Short mmCIF file of N, CA, C and O in Angstrom, two decimals:
data_model
loop_
_atom_site.label_atom_id
_atom_site.label_comp_id
_atom_site.label_asym_id
_atom_site.label_seq_id
_atom_site.Cartn_x
_atom_site.Cartn_y
_atom_site.Cartn_z
N UNK V 17 2.29 -0.96 -15.87
CA UNK V 17 3.13 -0.85 -14.69
C UNK V 17 2.43 -0.10 -13.56
O UNK V 17 2.45 -0.52 -12.43
N UNK V 18 1.78 1.03 -13.89
CA UNK V 18 1.16 1.80 -12.81
C UNK V 18 -0.13 2.45 -13.29
O UNK V 18 -0.41 2.52 -14.48
N UNK V 19 -0.89 2.92 -12.32
CA UNK V 19 -2.11 3.65 -12.59
C UNK V 19 -2.19 4.82 -11.62
O UNK V 19 -1.36 4.93 -10.72
N UNK V 20 -3.16 5.68 -11.79
CA UNK V 20 -3.35 6.82 -10.89
C UNK V 20 -4.34 6.45 -9.79
O UNK V 20 -5.39 5.87 -10.05
N UNK V 21 -3.97 6.79 -8.58
CA UNK V 21 -4.85 6.68 -7.43
C UNK V 21 -5.22 8.11 -7.06
O UNK V 21 -4.33 8.96 -6.93
N UNK V 22 -6.50 8.40 -6.92
CA UNK V 22 -6.95 9.77 -6.67
C UNK V 22 -7.59 9.87 -5.29
O UNK V 22 -8.50 9.11 -4.96
N UNK V 23 -7.08 10.82 -4.48
CA UNK V 23 -7.67 11.09 -3.17
C UNK V 23 -8.99 11.80 -3.41
O UNK V 23 -9.02 12.88 -4.00
N UNK V 24 -10.08 11.19 -2.96
CA UNK V 24 -11.43 11.65 -3.29
C UNK V 24 -11.73 13.09 -2.87
O UNK V 24 -12.31 13.85 -3.63
N UNK V 25 -11.36 13.46 -1.66
CA UNK V 25 -11.77 14.78 -1.16
C UNK V 25 -10.84 15.92 -1.58
O UNK V 25 -11.17 17.07 -1.37
N UNK V 26 -9.67 15.60 -2.21
CA UNK V 26 -8.77 16.67 -2.65
C UNK V 26 -8.40 16.57 -4.13
O UNK V 26 -7.79 17.49 -4.67
N UNK V 27 -8.74 15.43 -4.76
CA UNK V 27 -8.36 15.15 -6.15
C UNK V 27 -6.85 15.05 -6.35
O UNK V 27 -6.37 15.09 -7.49
N UNK V 28 -6.09 14.91 -5.26
CA UNK V 28 -4.65 14.70 -5.37
C UNK V 28 -4.39 13.34 -6.03
O UNK V 28 -5.05 12.36 -5.71
N UNK V 29 -3.44 13.31 -6.95
CA UNK V 29 -3.14 12.09 -7.69
C UNK V 29 -1.83 11.46 -7.22
O UNK V 29 -0.87 12.17 -6.93
N UNK V 30 -1.81 10.13 -7.19
CA UNK V 30 -0.63 9.37 -6.81
C UNK V 30 -0.39 8.29 -7.85
O UNK V 30 -1.35 7.68 -8.33
N UNK V 31 0.87 8.04 -8.17
CA UNK V 31 1.21 6.91 -9.03
C UNK V 31 1.22 5.65 -8.17
O UNK V 31 1.81 5.62 -7.09
N UNK V 32 0.56 4.61 -8.65
CA UNK V 32 0.38 3.38 -7.89
C UNK V 32 0.72 2.18 -8.78
O UNK V 32 0.31 2.14 -9.95
N UNK V 33 1.45 1.22 -8.25
CA UNK V 33 1.76 0.01 -9.01
C UNK V 33 0.48 -0.76 -9.31
O UNK V 33 -0.41 -0.84 -8.47
N UNK V 34 0.40 -1.31 -10.50
CA UNK V 34 -0.76 -2.14 -10.86
C UNK V 34 -0.76 -3.45 -10.09
O UNK V 34 -1.77 -3.86 -9.56
N UNK V 35 0.36 -4.13 -10.04
CA UNK V 35 0.45 -5.43 -9.39
C UNK V 35 1.76 -5.52 -8.62
O UNK V 35 2.83 -5.69 -9.20
N UNK V 36 1.67 -5.41 -7.30
CA UNK V 36 2.86 -5.38 -6.45
C UNK V 36 3.70 -6.64 -6.59
O UNK V 36 4.92 -6.61 -6.51
N UNK V 37 3.07 -7.78 -6.82
CA UNK V 37 3.82 -9.04 -6.91
C UNK V 37 4.76 -9.08 -8.13
O UNK V 37 5.67 -9.91 -8.17
N UNK V 38 4.59 -8.18 -9.08
CA UNK V 38 5.51 -8.09 -10.20
C UNK V 38 6.80 -7.36 -9.81
O UNK V 38 7.76 -7.33 -10.58
N UNK V 39 6.83 -6.77 -8.62
CA UNK V 39 7.95 -5.94 -8.20
C UNK V 39 8.67 -6.42 -6.95
O UNK V 39 9.69 -5.86 -6.58
N UNK V 40 8.14 -7.43 -6.27
CA UNK V 40 8.72 -7.85 -4.99
C UNK V 40 8.82 -9.36 -4.88
O UNK V 40 8.18 -10.10 -5.62
N UNK V 41 9.63 -9.79 -3.92
CA UNK V 41 9.69 -11.21 -3.55
C UNK V 41 9.96 -11.31 -2.06
O UNK V 41 10.42 -10.36 -1.43
N UNK V 42 9.67 -12.46 -1.49
CA UNK V 42 9.81 -12.73 -0.07
C UNK V 42 11.04 -13.59 0.17
O UNK V 42 11.28 -14.55 -0.57
N UNK V 43 11.83 -13.21 1.19
CA UNK V 43 13.06 -13.94 1.50
C UNK V 43 13.43 -13.63 2.96
O UNK V 43 12.91 -12.70 3.56
N UNK V 44 14.37 -14.39 3.49
CA UNK V 44 14.85 -14.13 4.85
C UNK V 44 15.35 -12.69 4.92
O UNK V 44 16.13 -12.24 4.08
N UNK V 45 14.91 -11.96 5.94
CA UNK V 45 15.26 -10.55 6.10
C UNK V 45 16.75 -10.37 6.38
O UNK V 45 17.39 -11.24 6.99
N UNK V 46 17.27 -9.21 5.99
CA UNK V 46 18.63 -8.82 6.36
C UNK V 46 18.68 -8.33 7.80
O UNK V 46 19.76 -8.18 8.36
N UNK V 47 17.52 -8.05 8.38
CA UNK V 47 17.44 -7.59 9.76
C UNK V 47 17.57 -8.79 10.71
O UNK V 47 16.87 -9.79 10.53
N UNK V 48 18.43 -8.68 11.70
CA UNK V 48 18.65 -9.79 12.63
C UNK V 48 17.35 -10.16 13.34
O UNK V 48 16.64 -9.30 13.86
N UNK V 49 17.04 -11.44 13.34
CA UNK V 49 15.87 -12.01 14.03
C UNK V 49 14.53 -11.45 13.54
O UNK V 49 13.54 -11.52 14.26
N UNK V 50 14.48 -10.90 12.34
CA UNK V 50 13.23 -10.32 11.83
C UNK V 50 12.37 -11.33 11.07
O UNK V 50 11.23 -11.04 10.75
N UNK V 51 12.91 -12.50 10.76
CA UNK V 51 12.14 -13.47 9.99
C UNK V 51 12.19 -13.13 8.51
O UNK V 51 13.23 -12.78 7.97
N UNK V 52 11.04 -13.22 7.86
CA UNK V 52 10.97 -12.93 6.43
C UNK V 52 10.93 -11.43 6.17
O UNK V 52 10.47 -10.66 7.01
N UNK V 53 11.38 -11.05 5.00
CA UNK V 53 11.34 -9.66 4.58
C UNK V 53 10.92 -9.58 3.12
O UNK V 53 10.87 -10.58 2.41
N UNK V 54 10.63 -8.38 2.67
CA UNK V 54 10.21 -8.14 1.29
C UNK V 54 11.34 -7.42 0.57
O UNK V 54 11.90 -6.44 1.09
N UNK V 55 11.66 -7.90 -0.64
CA UNK V 55 12.76 -7.37 -1.43
C UNK V 55 12.27 -6.97 -2.81
O UNK V 55 11.29 -7.53 -3.32
N UNK V 56 12.99 -6.03 -3.43
CA UNK V 56 12.62 -5.55 -4.76
C UNK V 56 13.09 -6.55 -5.83
O UNK V 56 14.27 -6.88 -5.90
N UNK V 57 12.16 -7.01 -6.64
CA UNK V 57 12.46 -7.90 -7.76
C UNK V 57 13.09 -7.12 -8.91
O UNK V 57 13.84 -7.65 -9.71
N UNK V 58 12.77 -5.85 -8.96
CA UNK V 58 13.34 -4.93 -9.94
C UNK V 58 13.35 -3.55 -9.28
O UNK V 58 12.79 -3.37 -8.21
N UNK V 59 14.02 -2.60 -9.89
CA UNK V 59 14.05 -1.25 -9.33
C UNK V 59 12.62 -0.71 -9.20
O UNK V 59 11.79 -0.92 -10.10
N UNK V 60 12.35 -0.04 -8.09
CA UNK V 60 11.05 0.59 -7.86
C UNK V 60 11.30 2.09 -7.69
O UNK V 60 12.08 2.49 -6.81
N UNK V 61 10.67 2.93 -8.49
CA UNK V 61 10.94 4.37 -8.43
C UNK V 61 10.50 5.01 -7.11
O UNK V 61 9.68 4.47 -6.38
N UNK V 62 11.04 6.18 -6.85
CA UNK V 62 10.65 7.00 -5.70
C UNK V 62 9.22 7.51 -5.92
O UNK V 62 8.78 7.71 -7.04
N UNK V 63 8.50 7.71 -4.81
CA UNK V 63 7.15 8.29 -4.81
C UNK V 63 6.11 7.45 -5.53
O UNK V 63 5.22 7.97 -6.19
N UNK V 64 6.22 6.13 -5.38
CA UNK V 64 5.25 5.21 -5.96
C UNK V 64 4.49 4.53 -4.83
O UNK V 64 5.08 4.06 -3.86
N UNK V 65 3.17 4.50 -4.96
CA UNK V 65 2.34 3.74 -4.02
C UNK V 65 2.47 2.27 -4.37
O UNK V 65 2.28 1.88 -5.53
N UNK V 66 2.82 1.44 -3.37
CA UNK V 66 2.98 0.01 -3.62
C UNK V 66 1.64 -0.71 -3.63
O UNK V 66 1.32 -1.44 -4.54
N UNK V 67 0.88 -0.51 -2.58
CA UNK V 67 -0.42 -1.17 -2.40
C UNK V 67 -0.98 -0.70 -1.08
O UNK V 67 -0.35 0.06 -0.37
N UNK V 68 -2.17 -1.19 -0.74
CA UNK V 68 -2.74 -0.85 0.56
C UNK V 68 -2.58 -2.03 1.50
O UNK V 68 -2.50 -3.18 1.09
N UNK V 69 -2.50 -1.71 2.80
CA UNK V 69 -2.29 -2.69 3.86
C UNK V 69 -3.63 -3.33 4.17
O UNK V 69 -4.52 -2.69 4.71
N UNK V 70 -3.77 -4.59 3.80
CA UNK V 70 -5.07 -5.25 3.88
C UNK V 70 -5.29 -5.93 5.22
O UNK V 70 -4.41 -6.59 5.75
N UNK V 71 -6.49 -5.74 5.76
CA UNK V 71 -6.88 -6.36 7.01
C UNK V 71 -8.15 -5.74 7.53
O UNK V 71 -8.55 -4.66 7.11
N UNK V 72 -8.78 -6.43 8.48
CA UNK V 72 -10.03 -5.91 9.03
C UNK V 72 -9.78 -4.76 10.01
O UNK V 72 -8.73 -4.70 10.65
N UNK V 73 -10.77 -3.89 10.11
CA UNK V 73 -10.74 -2.86 11.16
C UNK V 73 -11.13 -3.54 12.46
O UNK V 73 -12.08 -4.33 12.50
N UNK V 74 -10.37 -3.26 13.51
CA UNK V 74 -10.58 -3.92 14.80
C UNK V 74 -10.59 -2.90 15.92
O UNK V 74 -10.05 -1.81 15.80
N UNK V 75 -11.23 -3.28 17.02
CA UNK V 75 -11.19 -2.46 18.23
C UNK V 75 -9.87 -2.69 18.98
O UNK V 75 -9.26 -1.78 19.47
N UNK V 76 -9.50 -3.98 19.06
CA UNK V 76 -8.27 -4.36 19.75
C UNK V 76 -7.57 -5.42 18.92
O UNK V 76 -8.15 -6.44 18.57
N UNK V 77 -6.31 -5.17 18.62
CA UNK V 77 -5.54 -6.10 17.79
C UNK V 77 -5.09 -7.31 18.62
O UNK V 77 -4.69 -7.17 19.77
N UNK V 78 -5.14 -8.47 18.00
CA UNK V 78 -4.64 -9.69 18.62
C UNK V 78 -3.14 -9.81 18.34
O UNK V 78 -2.35 -10.09 19.23
N UNK V 79 -2.76 -9.58 17.10
CA UNK V 79 -1.34 -9.60 16.71
C UNK V 79 -0.88 -8.15 16.54
O UNK V 79 -0.89 -7.61 15.44
N UNK V 80 -0.48 -7.54 17.63
CA UNK V 80 -0.15 -6.10 17.61
C UNK V 80 1.03 -5.78 16.70
O UNK V 80 1.14 -4.65 16.23
N UNK V 81 1.91 -6.74 16.43
CA UNK V 81 3.04 -6.50 15.52
C UNK V 81 2.57 -6.32 14.08
O UNK V 81 3.34 -5.89 13.24
N UNK V 82 1.33 -6.69 13.81
CA UNK V 82 0.79 -6.59 12.46
C UNK V 82 -0.41 -5.65 12.40
O UNK V 82 -1.27 -5.79 11.56
N UNK V 83 -0.44 -4.69 13.29
CA UNK V 83 -1.57 -3.75 13.34
C UNK V 83 -1.06 -2.32 13.15
O UNK V 83 0.04 -1.98 13.55
N UNK V 84 -1.90 -1.50 12.55
CA UNK V 84 -1.62 -0.08 12.38
C UNK V 84 -2.77 0.73 12.98
O UNK V 84 -3.93 0.38 12.83
N UNK V 85 -2.41 1.82 13.64
CA UNK V 85 -3.37 2.84 14.08
C UNK V 85 -3.13 4.06 13.21
O UNK V 85 -1.98 4.47 13.02
N UNK V 86 -4.20 4.64 12.69
CA UNK V 86 -4.02 5.83 11.87
C UNK V 86 -5.29 6.67 11.88
O UNK V 86 -6.36 6.21 12.25
N UNK V 87 -5.14 7.92 11.48
CA UNK V 87 -6.25 8.85 11.39
C UNK V 87 -6.80 8.77 9.97
O UNK V 87 -6.08 9.02 9.00
N UNK V 88 -8.06 8.43 9.84
CA UNK V 88 -8.70 8.34 8.53
C UNK V 88 -8.78 9.74 7.91
O UNK V 88 -9.20 10.69 8.56
N UNK V 89 -8.36 9.85 6.67
CA UNK V 89 -8.36 11.14 5.99
C UNK V 89 -9.75 11.61 5.61
O UNK V 89 -9.97 12.79 5.34
N UNK V 90 -10.73 10.72 5.61
CA UNK V 90 -12.10 11.09 5.24
C UNK V 90 -12.94 11.40 6.47
O UNK V 90 -13.54 12.48 6.57
N UNK V 91 -12.98 10.48 7.43
CA UNK V 91 -13.83 10.65 8.62
C UNK V 91 -13.15 11.41 9.74
O UNK V 91 -13.81 11.86 10.67
N UNK V 92 -11.82 11.53 9.68
CA UNK V 92 -10.99 12.16 10.72
C UNK V 92 -11.10 11.40 12.05
O UNK V 92 -10.88 11.96 13.12
N UNK V 93 -11.45 10.12 11.98
CA UNK V 93 -11.51 9.27 13.16
C UNK V 93 -10.31 8.33 13.16
O UNK V 93 -9.79 7.97 12.11
N UNK V 94 -9.94 7.91 14.37
CA UNK V 94 -8.85 6.95 14.49
C UNK V 94 -9.33 5.56 14.09
O UNK V 94 -10.44 5.16 14.41
N UNK V 95 -8.47 4.87 13.35
CA UNK V 95 -8.78 3.54 12.83
C UNK V 95 -7.65 2.60 13.22
O UNK V 95 -6.48 3.00 13.23
N UNK V 96 -8.00 1.38 13.54
CA UNK V 96 -7.00 0.34 13.80
C UNK V 96 -7.31 -0.81 12.85
O UNK V 96 -8.45 -1.26 12.77
N UNK V 97 -6.29 -1.23 12.12
CA UNK V 97 -6.45 -2.41 11.26
C UNK V 97 -5.41 -3.44 11.67
O UNK V 97 -4.30 -3.11 12.09
N UNK V 98 -5.80 -4.70 11.54
CA UNK V 98 -4.89 -5.81 11.80
C UNK V 98 -4.70 -6.56 10.49
O UNK V 98 -5.67 -6.90 9.81
N UNK V 99 -3.45 -6.80 10.15
CA UNK V 99 -3.11 -7.36 8.84
C UNK V 99 -3.67 -8.75 8.61
O UNK V 99 -3.75 -9.56 9.52
N UNK V 100 -4.01 -8.99 7.36
CA UNK V 100 -4.18 -10.34 6.86
C UNK V 100 -2.76 -10.84 6.65
O UNK V 100 -1.98 -10.22 5.93
N UNK V 101 -2.39 -11.94 7.33
CA UNK V 101 -1.03 -12.46 7.24
C UNK V 101 -0.96 -13.49 6.12
O UNK V 101 -1.12 -14.68 6.33
N UNK V 102 -0.77 -12.99 4.92
CA UNK V 102 -0.67 -13.84 3.73
C UNK V 102 0.13 -13.08 2.70
O UNK V 102 -0.21 -11.95 2.35
N UNK V 103 1.20 -13.70 2.21
CA UNK V 103 2.03 -13.03 1.21
C UNK V 103 1.23 -12.72 -0.05
O UNK V 103 1.37 -11.65 -0.62
N UNK V 104 0.39 -13.64 -0.48
CA UNK V 104 -0.39 -13.42 -1.70
C UNK V 104 -1.42 -12.32 -1.51
O UNK V 104 -1.62 -11.48 -2.37
N UNK V 105 -2.11 -12.31 -0.37
CA UNK V 105 -3.18 -11.34 -0.14
C UNK V 105 -2.67 -9.99 0.37
O UNK V 105 -3.25 -8.96 0.06
N UNK V 106 -1.61 -10.00 1.17
CA UNK V 106 -1.14 -8.78 1.81
C UNK V 106 0.37 -8.82 2.03
O UNK V 106 0.84 -8.93 3.16
N UNK V 107 1.15 -8.71 0.96
CA UNK V 107 2.61 -8.79 1.13
C UNK V 107 3.19 -7.67 1.98
O UNK V 107 4.27 -7.83 2.55
N UNK V 108 2.48 -6.57 2.13
CA UNK V 108 3.00 -5.47 2.95
C UNK V 108 3.18 -5.87 4.41
O UNK V 108 3.99 -5.28 5.13
N UNK V 109 2.45 -6.89 4.86
CA UNK V 109 2.58 -7.36 6.24
C UNK V 109 3.97 -7.91 6.53
O UNK V 109 4.37 -8.03 7.69
N UNK V 110 4.73 -8.22 5.50
CA UNK V 110 6.06 -8.80 5.67
C UNK V 110 7.18 -7.77 5.53
O UNK V 110 8.36 -8.12 5.58
N UNK V 111 6.84 -6.51 5.36
CA UNK V 111 7.85 -5.45 5.30
C UNK V 111 8.26 -5.11 6.73
O UNK V 111 7.41 -4.79 7.57
N UNK V 112 9.55 -5.19 6.99
CA UNK V 112 10.07 -4.98 8.34
C UNK V 112 10.39 -3.52 8.62
O UNK V 112 10.42 -2.69 7.71
N UNK V 113 10.67 -3.24 9.90
CA UNK V 113 11.07 -1.91 10.35
C UNK V 113 12.49 -1.98 10.90
O UNK V 113 13.05 -3.06 11.09
N UNK V 114 13.06 -0.85 11.17
CA UNK V 114 14.40 -0.77 11.76
C UNK V 114 14.30 -0.82 13.28
O UNK V 114 13.24 -0.55 13.86
N UNK V 115 15.43 -1.16 13.94
CA UNK V 115 15.44 -1.17 15.41
C UNK V 115 16.61 -0.36 15.98
O UNK V 115 16.75 -0.28 17.19
N UNK V 116 17.44 0.24 15.12
CA UNK V 116 18.54 1.05 15.63
C UNK V 116 18.90 2.13 14.59
O UNK V 116 18.35 2.16 13.49
N UNK V 117 19.83 3.00 14.96
CA UNK V 117 20.21 4.13 14.09
C UNK V 117 20.78 3.67 12.76
O UNK V 117 20.47 4.25 11.72
N UNK V 118 21.60 2.64 12.78
CA UNK V 118 22.19 2.16 11.53
C UNK V 118 21.12 1.63 10.59
O UNK V 118 21.15 1.91 9.39
N UNK V 119 20.18 0.87 11.10
CA UNK V 119 19.10 0.32 10.27
C UNK V 119 18.14 1.41 9.81
O UNK V 119 17.57 1.30 8.73
N UNK V 120 17.99 2.47 10.60
CA UNK V 120 17.08 3.55 10.21
C UNK V 120 17.51 4.19 8.88
O UNK V 120 16.68 4.65 8.10
N UNK V 121 18.80 4.15 8.59
CA UNK V 121 19.31 4.70 7.33
C UNK V 121 18.78 3.93 6.12
O UNK V 121 18.82 4.42 5.00
N UNK V 122 18.29 2.70 6.35
CA UNK V 122 17.77 1.86 5.27
C UNK V 122 16.31 2.17 4.94
O UNK V 122 15.77 1.63 3.97
N UNK V 123 15.67 3.01 5.72
CA UNK V 123 14.25 3.35 5.54
C UNK V 123 13.98 3.80 4.10
O UNK V 123 14.66 4.68 3.58
N UNK V 124 13.00 3.16 3.44
CA UNK V 124 12.70 3.52 2.05
C UNK V 124 11.20 3.52 1.74
O UNK V 124 10.80 3.76 0.62
N UNK V 125 10.38 3.27 2.76
CA UNK V 125 8.93 3.23 2.61
C UNK V 125 8.30 4.07 3.73
O UNK V 125 8.80 4.09 4.84
N UNK V 126 7.18 4.73 3.42
CA UNK V 126 6.41 5.39 4.47
C UNK V 126 4.94 5.03 4.28
O UNK V 126 4.51 4.64 3.21
N UNK V 127 4.19 5.17 5.36
CA UNK V 127 2.75 4.94 5.26
C UNK V 127 2.08 6.24 4.87
O UNK V 127 2.55 7.34 5.19
N UNK V 128 0.98 6.11 4.14
CA UNK V 128 0.20 7.27 3.73
C UNK V 128 -1.27 6.84 3.69
O UNK V 128 -1.58 5.74 3.22
N UNK V 129 -2.13 7.67 4.21
CA UNK V 129 -3.56 7.35 4.25
C UNK V 129 -4.25 8.04 3.08
O UNK V 129 -4.16 9.26 2.92
N UNK V 130 -4.94 7.24 2.27
CA UNK V 130 -5.67 7.76 1.11
C UNK V 130 -7.02 7.07 1.07
O UNK V 130 -7.10 5.84 1.04
N UNK V 131 -8.08 7.87 1.08
CA UNK V 131 -9.45 7.35 0.98
C UNK V 131 -9.77 6.31 2.06
O UNK V 131 -10.43 5.31 1.80
N UNK V 132 -9.27 6.54 3.26
CA UNK V 132 -9.58 5.67 4.39
C UNK V 132 -8.78 4.38 4.44
O UNK V 132 -9.01 3.54 5.30
N UNK V 133 -7.82 4.24 3.54
CA UNK V 133 -6.96 3.05 3.52
C UNK V 133 -5.51 3.48 3.77
O UNK V 133 -5.10 4.56 3.38
N UNK V 134 -4.77 2.58 4.39
CA UNK V 134 -3.36 2.84 4.65
C UNK V 134 -2.52 2.20 3.55
O UNK V 134 -2.60 0.99 3.32
N UNK V 135 -1.77 3.01 2.84
CA UNK V 135 -0.92 2.56 1.75
C UNK V 135 0.54 2.69 2.15
O UNK V 135 0.88 3.45 3.05
N UNK V 136 1.41 1.98 1.45
CA UNK V 136 2.85 2.13 1.59
C UNK V 136 3.36 2.82 0.32
O UNK V 136 3.00 2.43 -0.79
N UNK V 137 4.20 3.84 0.52
CA UNK V 137 4.73 4.64 -0.58
C UNK V 137 6.26 4.70 -0.48
O UNK V 137 6.80 4.85 0.63
N UNK V 138 6.94 4.58 -1.61
CA UNK V 138 8.40 4.67 -1.59
C UNK V 138 8.82 6.12 -1.33
O UNK V 138 8.19 7.05 -1.82
N UNK V 139 9.88 6.28 -0.54
CA UNK V 139 10.40 7.63 -0.26
C UNK V 139 11.74 7.86 -0.95
O UNK V 139 12.30 8.94 -0.88
N UNK V 140 12.24 6.81 -1.59
CA UNK V 140 13.42 6.91 -2.44
C UNK V 140 13.41 5.72 -3.39
O UNK V 140 12.64 4.78 -3.21
N UNK V 141 14.24 5.79 -4.40
CA UNK V 141 14.32 4.68 -5.35
C UNK V 141 14.81 3.44 -4.60
O UNK V 141 15.78 3.51 -3.84
N UNK V 142 14.16 2.32 -4.84
CA UNK V 142 14.55 1.06 -4.23
C UNK V 142 15.17 0.21 -5.34
O UNK V 142 14.52 -0.07 -6.36
N UNK V 143 16.40 -0.19 -5.13
CA UNK V 143 17.12 -0.94 -6.15
C UNK V 143 16.77 -2.42 -6.11
O UNK V 143 16.37 -2.95 -5.06
N UNK V 144 16.95 -3.08 -7.22
CA UNK V 144 16.71 -4.52 -7.31
C UNK V 144 17.46 -5.23 -6.18
O UNK V 144 18.61 -4.91 -5.90
N UNK V 145 16.78 -6.17 -5.53
CA UNK V 145 17.30 -7.00 -4.42
C UNK V 145 17.48 -6.24 -3.11
O UNK V 145 17.98 -6.79 -2.14
N UNK V 146 17.07 -4.98 -3.04
CA UNK V 146 17.12 -4.22 -1.80
C UNK V 146 15.89 -4.54 -0.97
O UNK V 146 14.78 -4.67 -1.50
N UNK V 147 16.06 -4.65 0.36
CA UNK V 147 14.93 -4.93 1.24
C UNK V 147 14.11 -3.66 1.45
O UNK V 147 14.65 -2.56 1.57
N UNK V 148 12.79 -3.82 1.49
CA UNK V 148 11.88 -2.71 1.75
C UNK V 148 11.76 -2.56 3.26
O UNK V 148 11.54 -3.54 3.98
N UNK V 149 11.91 -1.32 3.76
CA UNK V 149 11.89 -1.03 5.19
C UNK V 149 10.95 0.14 5.45
O UNK V 149 11.05 1.19 4.82
N UNK V 150 10.02 -0.05 6.41
CA UNK V 150 9.06 0.99 6.79
C UNK V 150 9.28 1.33 8.26
O UNK V 150 9.84 0.54 9.02
N UNK V 151 8.84 2.50 8.68
CA UNK V 151 8.90 2.92 10.08
C UNK V 151 7.62 2.50 10.78
O UNK V 151 6.54 3.02 10.46
N UNK V 152 7.70 1.54 11.70
CA UNK V 152 6.52 1.10 12.45
C UNK V 152 6.07 2.13 13.47
O UNK V 152 5.06 1.97 14.12
N UNK V 153 6.91 3.15 13.69
CA UNK V 153 6.60 4.22 14.64
C UNK V 153 6.49 3.70 16.07
O UNK V 153 5.70 4.21 16.87
N UNK V 154 7.27 2.69 16.39
CA UNK V 154 7.27 2.13 17.74
C UNK V 154 7.96 3.12 18.69
O UNK V 154 8.90 3.80 18.32
N UNK V 155 7.47 3.16 19.90
CA UNK V 155 8.02 4.10 20.87
C UNK V 155 9.22 3.51 21.63
O UNK V 155 9.85 4.19 22.39
N UNK V 156 9.53 2.24 21.38
CA UNK V 156 10.61 1.59 22.12
C UNK V 156 11.84 1.30 21.26
O UNK V 156 12.67 0.50 21.63
N UNK V 157 11.97 1.95 20.14
CA UNK V 157 13.12 1.73 19.26
C UNK V 157 14.38 2.29 19.95
O UNK V 157 14.36 3.38 20.51
N UNK V 158 15.45 1.52 19.91
CA UNK V 158 16.69 1.92 20.61
C UNK V 158 17.54 2.81 19.71
O UNK V 158 18.50 2.35 19.10
N UNK V 159 17.19 4.08 19.65
CA UNK V 159 17.96 5.04 18.83
C UNK V 159 18.68 6.01 19.75
O UNK V 159 18.22 6.44 20.72
#
């Protein structure tokens, strides 16, 4: 079910799912006009690393809705990655964010940088058939 992921420069350990596709499925999002979303195929415990957000490092993102900017924990430099848009290769690209106060209550995933990669980690138990929701950290959210 899971393995240990170790942060190289601190030896901090994280529980990480072995195979994310054993725990999730893709379906129409519960969020209005959000398109597809990712849902729990079975209960997923709190404080579990799901996987890393896969994509190339870029100077300027073409699909900004699928890009993350973050501070690398190793080099302390800012990094921008743009997602590989493929459910099989990078299902995290299909996890939606909230757009209002009511939807913010559904937040159950956060990003975490480990060994220069951006991972998604559960912040509470996610029940079977519940949609996974992350904070995109957009500055234009209507809250």
